[in-house]
Short mmCIF file of C-alpha atoms in Angstrom, two decimals:
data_model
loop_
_atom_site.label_atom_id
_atom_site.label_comp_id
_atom_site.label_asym_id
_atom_site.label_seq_id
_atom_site.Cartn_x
_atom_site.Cartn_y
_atom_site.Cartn_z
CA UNK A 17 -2.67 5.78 -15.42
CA UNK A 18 -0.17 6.56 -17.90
CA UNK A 19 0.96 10.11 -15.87
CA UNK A 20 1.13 8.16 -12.54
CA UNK A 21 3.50 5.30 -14.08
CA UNK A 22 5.23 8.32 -15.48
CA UNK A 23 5.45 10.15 -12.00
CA UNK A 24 6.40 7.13 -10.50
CA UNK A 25 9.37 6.03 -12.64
CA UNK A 26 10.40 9.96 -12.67
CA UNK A 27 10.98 9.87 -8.68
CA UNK A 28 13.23 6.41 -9.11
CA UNK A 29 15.54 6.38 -11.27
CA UNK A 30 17.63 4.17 -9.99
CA UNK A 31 17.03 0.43 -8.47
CA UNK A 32 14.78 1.11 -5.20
CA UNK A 33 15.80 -0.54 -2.19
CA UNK A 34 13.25 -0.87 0.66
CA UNK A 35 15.79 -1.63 3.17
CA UNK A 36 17.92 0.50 5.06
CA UNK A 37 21.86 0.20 4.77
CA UNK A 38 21.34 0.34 0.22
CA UNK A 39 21.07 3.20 -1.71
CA UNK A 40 20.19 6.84 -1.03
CA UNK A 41 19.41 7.69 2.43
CA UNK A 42 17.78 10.92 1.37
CA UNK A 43 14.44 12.26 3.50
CA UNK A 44 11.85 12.17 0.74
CA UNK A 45 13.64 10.09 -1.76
CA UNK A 46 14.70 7.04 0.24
CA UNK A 47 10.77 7.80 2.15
CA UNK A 48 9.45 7.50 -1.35
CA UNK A 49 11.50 4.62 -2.22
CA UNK A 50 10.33 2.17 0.54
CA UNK A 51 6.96 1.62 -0.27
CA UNK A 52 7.57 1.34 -3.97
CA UNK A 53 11.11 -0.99 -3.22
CA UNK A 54 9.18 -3.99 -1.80
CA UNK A 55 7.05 -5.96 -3.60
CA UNK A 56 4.76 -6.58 -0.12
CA UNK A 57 4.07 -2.74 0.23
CA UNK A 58 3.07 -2.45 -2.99
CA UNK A 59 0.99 -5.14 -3.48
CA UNK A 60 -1.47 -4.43 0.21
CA UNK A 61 -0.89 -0.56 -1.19
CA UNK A 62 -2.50 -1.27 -4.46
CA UNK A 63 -4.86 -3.57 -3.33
CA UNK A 64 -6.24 -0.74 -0.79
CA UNK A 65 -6.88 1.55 -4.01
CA UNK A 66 -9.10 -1.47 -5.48
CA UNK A 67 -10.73 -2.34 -2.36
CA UNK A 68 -11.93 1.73 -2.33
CA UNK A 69 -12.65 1.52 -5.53
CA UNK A 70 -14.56 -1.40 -5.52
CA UNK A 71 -16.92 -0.12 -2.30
CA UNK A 72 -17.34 3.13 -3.89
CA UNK A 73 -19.37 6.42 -2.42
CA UNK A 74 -17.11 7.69 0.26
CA UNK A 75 -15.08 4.91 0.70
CA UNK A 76 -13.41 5.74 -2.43
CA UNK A 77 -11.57 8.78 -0.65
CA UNK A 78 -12.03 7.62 3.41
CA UNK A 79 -10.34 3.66 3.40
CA UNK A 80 -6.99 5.29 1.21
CA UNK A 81 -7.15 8.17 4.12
CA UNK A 82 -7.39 5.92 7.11
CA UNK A 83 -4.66 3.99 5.58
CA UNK A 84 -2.38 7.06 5.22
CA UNK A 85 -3.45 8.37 8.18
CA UNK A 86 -2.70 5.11 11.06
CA UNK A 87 0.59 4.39 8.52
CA UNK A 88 1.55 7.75 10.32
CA UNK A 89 0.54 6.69 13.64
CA UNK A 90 2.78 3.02 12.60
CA UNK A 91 5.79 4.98 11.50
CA UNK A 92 5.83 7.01 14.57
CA UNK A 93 5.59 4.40 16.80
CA UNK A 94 8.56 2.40 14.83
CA UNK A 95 10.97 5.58 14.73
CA UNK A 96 9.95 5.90 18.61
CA UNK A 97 11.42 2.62 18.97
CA UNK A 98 8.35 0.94 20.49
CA UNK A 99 7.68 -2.12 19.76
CA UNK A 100 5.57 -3.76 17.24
CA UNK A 101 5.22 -7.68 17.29
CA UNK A 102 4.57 -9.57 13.97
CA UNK A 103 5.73 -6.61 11.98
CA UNK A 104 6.40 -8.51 8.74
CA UNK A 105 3.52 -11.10 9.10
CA UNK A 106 1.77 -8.10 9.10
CA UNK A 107 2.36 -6.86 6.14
CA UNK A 108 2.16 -9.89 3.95
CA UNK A 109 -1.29 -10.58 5.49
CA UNK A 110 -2.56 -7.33 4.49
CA UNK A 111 -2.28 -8.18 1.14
CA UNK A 112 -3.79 -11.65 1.90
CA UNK A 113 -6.69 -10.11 3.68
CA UNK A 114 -7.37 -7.08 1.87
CA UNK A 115 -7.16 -8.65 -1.84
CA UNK A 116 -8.82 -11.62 -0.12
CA UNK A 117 -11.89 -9.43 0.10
CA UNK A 118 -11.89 -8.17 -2.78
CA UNK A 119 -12.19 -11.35 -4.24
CA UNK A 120 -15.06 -12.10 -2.46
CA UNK A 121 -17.00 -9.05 -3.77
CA UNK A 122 -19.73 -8.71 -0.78
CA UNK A 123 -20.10 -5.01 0.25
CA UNK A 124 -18.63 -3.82 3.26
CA UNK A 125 -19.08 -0.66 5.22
CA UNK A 126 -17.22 2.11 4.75
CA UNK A 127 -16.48 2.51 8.57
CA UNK A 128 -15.40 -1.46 8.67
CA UNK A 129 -13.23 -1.34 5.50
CA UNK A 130 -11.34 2.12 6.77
CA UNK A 131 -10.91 -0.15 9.78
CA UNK A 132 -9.54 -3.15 8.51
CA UNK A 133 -6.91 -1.43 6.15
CA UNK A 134 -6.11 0.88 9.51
CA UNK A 135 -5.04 -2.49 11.33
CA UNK A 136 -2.67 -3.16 8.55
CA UNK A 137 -1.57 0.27 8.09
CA UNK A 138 0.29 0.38 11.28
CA UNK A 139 2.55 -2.57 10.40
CA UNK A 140 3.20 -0.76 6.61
CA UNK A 141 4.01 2.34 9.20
CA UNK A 142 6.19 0.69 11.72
CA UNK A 143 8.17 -0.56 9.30
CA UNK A 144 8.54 2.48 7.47
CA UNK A 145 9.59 4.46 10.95
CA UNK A 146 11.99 1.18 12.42
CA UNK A 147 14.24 0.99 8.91
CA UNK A 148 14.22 5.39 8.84
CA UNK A 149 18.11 6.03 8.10
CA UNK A 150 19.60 7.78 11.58
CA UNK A 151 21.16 10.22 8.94
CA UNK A 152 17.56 11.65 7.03
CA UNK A 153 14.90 14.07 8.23
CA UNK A 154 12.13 12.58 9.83
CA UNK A 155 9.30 14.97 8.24
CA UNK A 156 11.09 14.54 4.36
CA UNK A 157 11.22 10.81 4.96
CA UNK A 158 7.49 10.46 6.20
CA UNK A 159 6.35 12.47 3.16
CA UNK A 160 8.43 10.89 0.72
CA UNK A 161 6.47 7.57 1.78
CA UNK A 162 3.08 9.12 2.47
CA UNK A 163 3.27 10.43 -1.24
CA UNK A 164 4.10 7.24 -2.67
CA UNK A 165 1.41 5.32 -0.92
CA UNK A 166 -1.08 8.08 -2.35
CA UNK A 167 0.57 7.25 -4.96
CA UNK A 168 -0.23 3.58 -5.12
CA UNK A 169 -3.61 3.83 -3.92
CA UNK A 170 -4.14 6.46 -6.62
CA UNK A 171 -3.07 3.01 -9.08
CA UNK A 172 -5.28 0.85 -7.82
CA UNK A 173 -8.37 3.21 -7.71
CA UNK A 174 -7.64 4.46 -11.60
CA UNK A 175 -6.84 0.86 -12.76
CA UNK A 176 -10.13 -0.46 -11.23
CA UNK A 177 -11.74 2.46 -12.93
CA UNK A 178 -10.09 1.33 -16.15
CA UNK A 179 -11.13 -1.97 -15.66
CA UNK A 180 -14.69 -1.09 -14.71
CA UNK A 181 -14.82 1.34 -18.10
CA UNK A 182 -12.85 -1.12 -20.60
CA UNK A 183 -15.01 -4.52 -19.14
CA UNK A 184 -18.33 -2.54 -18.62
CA UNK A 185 -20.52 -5.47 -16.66
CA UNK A 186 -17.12 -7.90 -16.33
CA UNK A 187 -15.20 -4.77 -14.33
CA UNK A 188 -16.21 -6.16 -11.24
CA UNK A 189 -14.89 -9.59 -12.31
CA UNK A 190 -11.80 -8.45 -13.13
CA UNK A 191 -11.85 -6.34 -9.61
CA UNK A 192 -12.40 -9.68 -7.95
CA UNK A 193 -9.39 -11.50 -10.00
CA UNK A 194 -7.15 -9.25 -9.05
CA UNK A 195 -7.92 -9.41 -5.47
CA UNK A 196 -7.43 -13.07 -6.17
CA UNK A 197 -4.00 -12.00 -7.09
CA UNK A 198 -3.16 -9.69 -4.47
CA UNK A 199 -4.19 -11.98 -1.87
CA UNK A 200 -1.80 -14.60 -3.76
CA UNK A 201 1.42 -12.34 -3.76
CA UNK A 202 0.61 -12.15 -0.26
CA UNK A 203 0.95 -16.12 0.59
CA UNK A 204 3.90 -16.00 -1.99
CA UNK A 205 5.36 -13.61 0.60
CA UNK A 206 4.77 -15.35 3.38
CA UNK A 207 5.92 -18.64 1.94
CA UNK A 208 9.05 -16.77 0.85
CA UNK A 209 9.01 -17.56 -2.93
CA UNK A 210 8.13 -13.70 -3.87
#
């Protein structure tokens, strides 16, 4: 956990901004900086590293990969300039949904949980590809924000991991709690006061 935070803060050193028009407009830094500049990315980006956690077996390694891979799909379709309704809705409700399920703590399978974070993926992925600065290389930029959603899937899967190890029988409590909490940020993004 520590060498991840460590990574992390390494790659931004300065304030991220998740918008387009503020800061560095870099391929794979300012790609690397919108997932991890925006509190709604990162909290549906983290949750998606619990939620694989928490289903375990394959769906530890196949829900972060069918993320990654329909964000791709998303962020082509946004830099192709098609159109995307409910974009931003999107987004926050992934958060809702995903840590909203988590809190429940039923199983799921694998197929329907790779699924469900693929739906959301494409709005994480439009966005990503609509707000690409006209002046940075399409491939940098898309890697710079494929590695930081690794990135924070990689979080949530080692801090569930943590949490299962430190709580022992109360890990999947604590799994559930902060589902709780990710589905939370999510309404406090929608509602506007996050």
């Amino acid at each position: 956990m520590r060498v991840l935070l460590a990574l992390a803060f390494a790659f931004v050193s300065t304030a991220a901004f998740a918008h387009t028009g503020v800061g560095d407009t870099a391929g794979f830094m300012h790609g690397f900086e919108h997932p991890i500049g925006d509190i709604d990315h990162v909290l549906a980006m983290i949750a998606v590293g619990v939620f694989a956690y928490v289903l375990g077996g394959r769906a530890r390694l196949l829900v972060p990969l069918s993320f990654v891979g329909m964000m791709v799909v998303g962020f082509l379709l946004g830099a192709s300039g098609v159109d995307v309704p409910f974009v931003e809705l999107g987004i926050a409700l992934s958060s809702v949904v995903i840590g909203g399920t988590i809190a429940l703590g039923r199983p799921m399978p694998t197929a329907a949980a790779s699924a469900l974070v693929a739906v959301f993926a494409i709005f994480h992925g439009h966005a990503h590809g609509a707000e690409m600065p006209a002046d940075a290389s399409g491939r940098l930029y898309a890697l710079g924000f494929v590695a930081a959603t690794a990135l924070l899937h990689a979080t949530g899967i080692l801090a569930a991991l943590g949490g299962a190890r430190a709580f022992g029988k109360f890990g999947k409590l604590l799994a559930q709690i902060a589902g709780s909490v990710f589905a939370l940020g999510g309404l406090g993004v929608l509602s506007g006061w996050l």
